[in-house]
Coordinates of C-alpha atoms and ligand atoms in Angstrom, one line a residue:
M189 CA 115.0 77.1 91.6
Q190 CA 111.7 78.9 91.1
L191 CA 110.8 82.5 91.3
I192 CA 107.5 83.3 92.9
E193 CA 106.1 86.8 92.6
S194 CA 102.5 86.3 93.9
I195 CA 101.5 85.9 97.3
P196 CA 98.8 83.2 96.8
A197 CA 101.5 81.1 94.6
M198 CA 103.9 81.6 97.4
K199 CA 101.4 80.3 100.1
E200 CA 100.5 77.3 98.0
V201 CA 104.1 76.3 97.7
S202 CA 104.6 76.9 101.6
H203 CA 101.6 74.8 102.5
R204 CA 103.1 72.1 100.3
L205 CA 106.5 72.3 101.9
Q206 CA 105.2 72.1 105.4
S207 CA 104.7 68.4 105.0
A208 CA 108.2 67.9 103.5
G209 CA 110.0 68.7 106.8
S210 CA 111.6 71.9 108.0
L211 CA 111.6 75.0 105.9
G212 CA 114.4 77.5 106.1
F213 CA 113.9 81.2 105.2
V214 CA 116.2 84.0 104.3
P215 CA 114.6 87.3 104.2
T216 CA 116.7 90.0 102.3
M217 CA 116.4 93.3 100.5
G218 CA 118.5 92.0 97.6
Y219 CA 121.8 93.2 96.0
L220 CA 123.3 90.0 97.7
H221 CA 126.7 89.8 99.1
E222 CA 128.6 87.0 101.0
G223 CA 126.9 88.2 104.3
H224 CA 123.5 87.3 102.9
L225 CA 124.8 84.3 101.1
S226 CA 126.2 82.8 104.4
L227 CA 122.7 82.9 105.8
V228 CA 121.5 81.0 102.6
D229 CA 124.4 78.4 103.0
T230 CA 123.4 77.7 106.6
S231 CA 119.7 77.4 105.8
V232 CA 120.5 75.0 102.8
K233 CA 122.7 73.0 105.1
E234 CA 120.1 72.7 107.9
N235 CA 116.8 72.3 106.0
P236 CA 115.4 70.1 103.2
H237 CA 114.0 73.4 101.5
T238 CA 115.0 77.1 101.6
V239 CA 113.0 80.0 100.5
A240 CA 114.9 83.4 100.1
S241 CA 112.9 86.6 99.7
I242 CA 114.0 89.8 97.9
F243 CA 111.8 92.8 98.9
V244 CA 113.0 96.5 99.3
N245 CA 110.4 97.2 102.0
P246 CA 109.3 100.9 101.4
A247 CA 107.8 100.8 105.1
Q248 CA 111.2 100.7 106.7
F249 CA 112.7 103.7 104.9
G250 CA 112.2 107.2 106.3
K251 CA 111.0 110.0 104.0
N252 CA 114.5 111.3 103.3
E253 CA 116.2 107.9 103.1
D254 CA 117.7 105.9 100.3
L255 CA 114.6 103.9 99.0
S256 CA 114.8 105.1 95.5
T257 CA 118.5 104.7 95.3
Y258 CA 118.8 101.5 97.1
P259 CA 121.0 99.1 95.0
R260 CA 119.1 96.4 93.0
D261 CA 120.1 93.7 90.7
L262 CA 117.6 90.9 90.5
E263 CA 119.3 88.9 87.7
R264 CA 122.7 88.8 89.6
D265 CA 120.8 88.0 92.8
L266 CA 119.0 85.0 91.3
K267 CA 122.2 83.6 89.9
H268 CA 123.8 83.7 93.3
L269 CA 120.8 82.2 95.1
Q270 CA 120.6 79.3 92.4
A271 CA 124.3 78.6 92.8
R272 CA 123.9 78.3 96.6
G273 CA 121.0 75.8 96.4
V274 CA 118.0 77.9 97.2
D275 CA 114.7 76.3 96.1
Y276 CA 112.3 79.3 95.9
V277 CA 112.8 82.9 95.7
F278 CA 109.8 85.0 96.7
Y279 CA 110.0 88.4 94.9
P280 CA 106.6 90.2 95.8
Q281 CA 105.4 93.6 94.5
A282 CA 105.1 96.5 96.9
S283 CA 101.5 97.1 95.7
D284 CA 100.6 93.5 96.7
I285 CA 102.3 93.7 100.0
Y286 CA 100.9 97.1 100.9
P287 CA 97.7 97.6 98.9
E288 CA 96.2 101.1 99.0
D289 CA 93.8 100.3 101.9
Y290 CA 96.6 98.7 104.0
G291 CA 96.3 99.5 107.6
T292 CA 98.0 97.0 110.1
W293 CA 101.3 97.6 111.8
V294 CA 103.3 95.8 114.4
D295 CA 105.2 97.7 117.1
V296 CA 107.6 96.0 119.4
D297 CA 107.5 98.4 122.7
K298 CA 110.6 100.0 124.1
L299 CA 113.2 97.9 121.9
G300 CA 112.1 99.6 118.7
D301 CA 112.5 103.2 120.1
L302 CA 116.2 102.7 121.2
H303 CA 119.5 103.3 119.2
C304 CA 118.7 103.1 115.4
G305 CA 115.1 103.6 116.3
K306 CA 115.8 106.9 117.6
S307 CA 117.5 108.2 114.5
R308 CA 115.1 106.5 112.1
P309 CA 111.7 106.8 113.6
G310 CA 109.3 104.2 112.3
H311 CA 112.1 102.1 110.9
F312 CA 111.6 99.0 113.1
R313 CA 107.8 99.2 112.8
G314 CA 108.4 98.8 109.0
V315 CA 110.7 95.8 109.7
T316 CA 108.4 94.0 112.2
T317 CA 105.5 94.3 109.9
I318 CA 107.1 93.1 106.7
V319 CA 108.8 90.2 108.6
L320 CA 105.5 89.1 110.3
K321 CA 103.8 89.2 106.9
L322 CA 106.6 87.2 105.3
V323 CA 106.5 84.6 108.2
N324 CA 102.7 84.4 107.7
I325 CA 103.0 83.8 103.9
I326 CA 105.9 81.4 104.0
M327 CA 105.5 79.8 107.5
P328 CA 109.2 78.7 107.9
G329 CA 110.4 76.7 110.8
F330 CA 113.6 78.6 110.9
M331 CA 114.5 82.0 109.8
Y332 CA 118.2 82.9 109.1
M333 CA 119.3 86.4 110.2
G334 CA 122.5 88.2 110.4
A335 CA 124.0 89.6 113.7
K336 CA 125.2 92.6 111.6
D337 CA 121.8 94.1 112.4
F338 CA 121.8 93.2 116.0
Q339 CA 118.9 95.5 117.1
Q340 CA 116.9 94.2 114.4
L341 CA 117.6 90.6 115.4
V342 CA 116.6 91.1 119.1
I343 CA 113.4 93.0 118.0
L344 CA 112.4 90.2 115.8
Q345 CA 113.0 87.6 118.4
K346 CA 110.9 89.4 120.8
M347 CA 108.1 89.8 118.2
L348 CA 108.1 86.0 117.5
Q349 CA 107.9 85.2 121.2
D350 CA 105.3 87.8 122.1
L351 CA 103.0 86.8 119.2
N352 CA 103.5 83.0 119.9
L353 CA 104.7 82.2 116.5
D354 CA 106.4 78.9 115.9
T355 CA 109.2 80.3 113.6
Q356 CA 112.6 80.3 115.2
I357 CA 115.4 82.8 114.4
V358 CA 118.8 81.4 113.7
P359 CA 121.3 84.2 114.5
C360 CA 124.2 84.1 112.0
P361 CA 127.7 85.7 112.5
I362 CA 128.7 89.0 110.8
V363 CA 130.5 88.4 107.5
R364 CA 133.4 90.9 106.9
E365 CA 135.7 92.1 104.1
D366 CA 139.3 91.0 104.4
D367 CA 140.1 94.4 106.0
G368 CA 137.3 94.0 108.6
L369 CA 134.5 96.2 107.1
A370 CA 131.2 94.5 107.8
M371 CA 129.6 93.6 104.4
S372 CA 126.6 95.6 103.5
S373 CA 124.6 96.5 100.3
R374 CA 125.1 100.1 101.3
N375 CA 128.9 99.7 101.1
T376 CA 128.4 100.4 97.3
Y377 CA 127.5 104.1 98.2
L378 CA 131.1 104.6 99.4
D379 CA 133.7 106.4 97.2
K380 CA 137.3 105.2 97.4
D381 CA 138.5 107.5 100.1
E382 CA 135.2 106.8 102.2
R383 CA 135.7 103.1 101.8
K384 CA 139.0 103.4 103.4
R385 CA 137.8 105.6 106.3
A386 CA 134.8 103.2 106.8
L387 CA 137.3 100.8 108.3
C388 CA 137.1 102.9 111.6
L389 CA 134.0 101.1 112.7
S390 CA 135.5 97.7 112.8
Q391 CA 138.7 99.1 114.2
A392 CA 136.9 101.0 117.0
L393 CA 135.1 97.8 117.9
A394 CA 138.4 95.9 117.9
H395 CA 140.1 98.4 119.9
S396 CA 137.4 98.4 122.6
Q397 CA 137.5 94.6 122.7
Q398 CA 141.3 94.9 123.3
L399 CA 140.7 97.3 126.1
F400 CA 138.1 95.1 127.7
K401 CA 140.7 92.2 127.4
D402 CA 143.2 94.5 129.2
G403 CA 140.7 95.0 132.1
V404 CA 138.7 98.1 131.3
R405 CA 135.1 97.6 132.2
D406 CA 133.7 101.2 132.4
S407 CA 131.4 101.6 129.4
R408 CA 132.1 105.4 129.2
Q409 CA 135.8 104.7 128.8
L410 CA 135.3 101.9 126.1
I411 CA 132.8 104.3 124.2
K412 CA 135.2 107.2 124.4
A413 CA 138.0 105.2 123.0
A414 CA 136.0 103.9 120.1
A415 CA 134.6 107.4 119.5
E416 CA 138.4 108.8 119.2
I417 CA 139.0 106.3 116.5
I418 CA 136.0 107.1 114.5
N419 CA 136.5 111.0 114.9
K420 CA 140.1 110.7 113.8
A421 CA 138.8 109.1 110.6
G422 CA 136.2 111.9 110.0
G423 CA 133.1 109.6 110.7
Q424 CA 130.2 111.3 112.1
I425 CA 128.9 109.3 115.1
D426 CA 125.2 108.8 115.2
Y427 CA 125.4 106.6 118.3
I428 CA 127.8 104.4 120.2
E429 CA 126.4 102.4 123.1
C430 CA 127.4 99.4 125.4
V431 CA 124.2 97.6 125.8
H432 CA 122.8 94.4 127.4
P433 CA 122.4 91.8 124.5
Q434 CA 118.7 91.2 125.2
S435 CA 117.3 94.3 126.8
L436 CA 119.5 96.5 124.6
L437 CA 119.5 99.0 127.4
P438 CA 123.0 100.8 128.1
V439 CA 125.0 99.3 130.8
E440 CA 127.6 101.2 133.0
V441 CA 129.8 98.2 133.7
A442 CA 130.7 96.0 130.6
E443 CA 130.6 92.3 130.8
A444 CA 131.9 89.8 128.2
D445 CA 128.4 89.6 126.6
T446 CA 127.9 93.3 126.6
R447 CA 127.3 94.4 123.0
M448 CA 128.9 97.6 121.5
L449 CA 126.5 99.0 118.9
M450 CA 127.3 101.9 116.6
A451 CA 125.9 103.9 113.7
V452 CA 128.3 106.1 112.0
Y453 CA 128.0 108.3 109.0
I454 CA 131.0 108.0 106.5
G455 CA 130.1 111.0 104.1
R456 CA 126.4 110.6 103.4
T457 CA 126.4 106.9 104.1
R458 CA 125.1 105.6 107.4
L459 CA 126.9 102.4 108.5
I460 CA 126.2 100.2 111.5
D461 CA 128.3 97.6 113.2
N462 CA 128.6 95.9 116.5
A463 CA 130.5 93.5 118.6
P464 CA 130.5 91.6 121.9
M465 CA 133.2 92.7 124.3
A466 CA 134.6 89.2 124.5
Ligands
AMP210 P1 119.3 93.2 104.2 O1 119.2 92.9 102.7 O2 120.3 94.3 104.5 O3 117.8 93.5 104.8 O4 119.8 92.0 105.0 C1 119.1 90.7 104.9 C2 119.8 89.8 106.0 O5 121.1 89.8 105.8 C3 119.7 90.4 107.6 O6 119.3 89.3 108.4 C4 121.0 91.0 107.7 O7 121.3 90.9 109.1 C5 121.9 89.9 107.0 N1 123.2 90.3 106.6 C6 123.5 91.8 106.0 N2 124.8 91.9 106.0 C7 125.3 90.8 106.6 C8 126.7 90.7 107.0 N3 127.7 91.3 106.6 N4 126.9 89.5 107.8 C9 125.9 88.6 108.1 N5 124.6 88.8 107.9 C10 124.3 89.9 107.2

């Protein structure tokens, strides 16, 4: 496995890999867990070469968010990536990605303003911009992304389609801890009591799925039931919505592929989770 820090060096390798068959790419912000590594495993299985990137992207953090405290451990990440068969790790400097005179941003209309976009203005503009830059540098055939960040996945699919890029996103399922908590680098912020209470997100989703199975179709009722579980655990709800899986617009009547999306503060930590109704 080779660590590549410069953009020209990464481009040179990418050009070379183009002729060697399909290239899989796993973009991450590091501090890797089994959720990230499941994407790596799928890419390694499906492509002759896999590139993973580690870049804590300043452009997707708001002014009062956790950019400076975001967990990092490059050495540990590299060990994991090597063990899972990654060929190249792209680890660029923020000053190379966003030089002082940097001025181009990518915005996906409408989708980027909903849900997480409402509470994190500018967040998705930062995400789409860095992913487009990484796609241009690495030129992967396939990019492996987790359904954990469902809104991000839909926005990036729209961006690739709108901009006629050849890279295809391969959506991968959410990996959870044994008790149901969706794995996230931010789970490390939770203290012991918060870690227990954080279970309310997956429990609320599971409860809504059960209600749907029992015949409940009214989104308001499903959301109310989920909210009750979260309130009881002392979670602060940022939003809970039942949405169409492509438009991400709220639906009144839930169907099997309706996605329940939620963002909830457990203490000071903002967690997201989602699930289809069936
Ligand atoms: P991040 O490092 O948080 O930017 O995440 C990098 C990629 O890993 C994104 O495509 C995420 O959706 C994916 N990911 C993060 N957590 C999980 C998880 N628990 N299960 C599956 N994929 C995940």
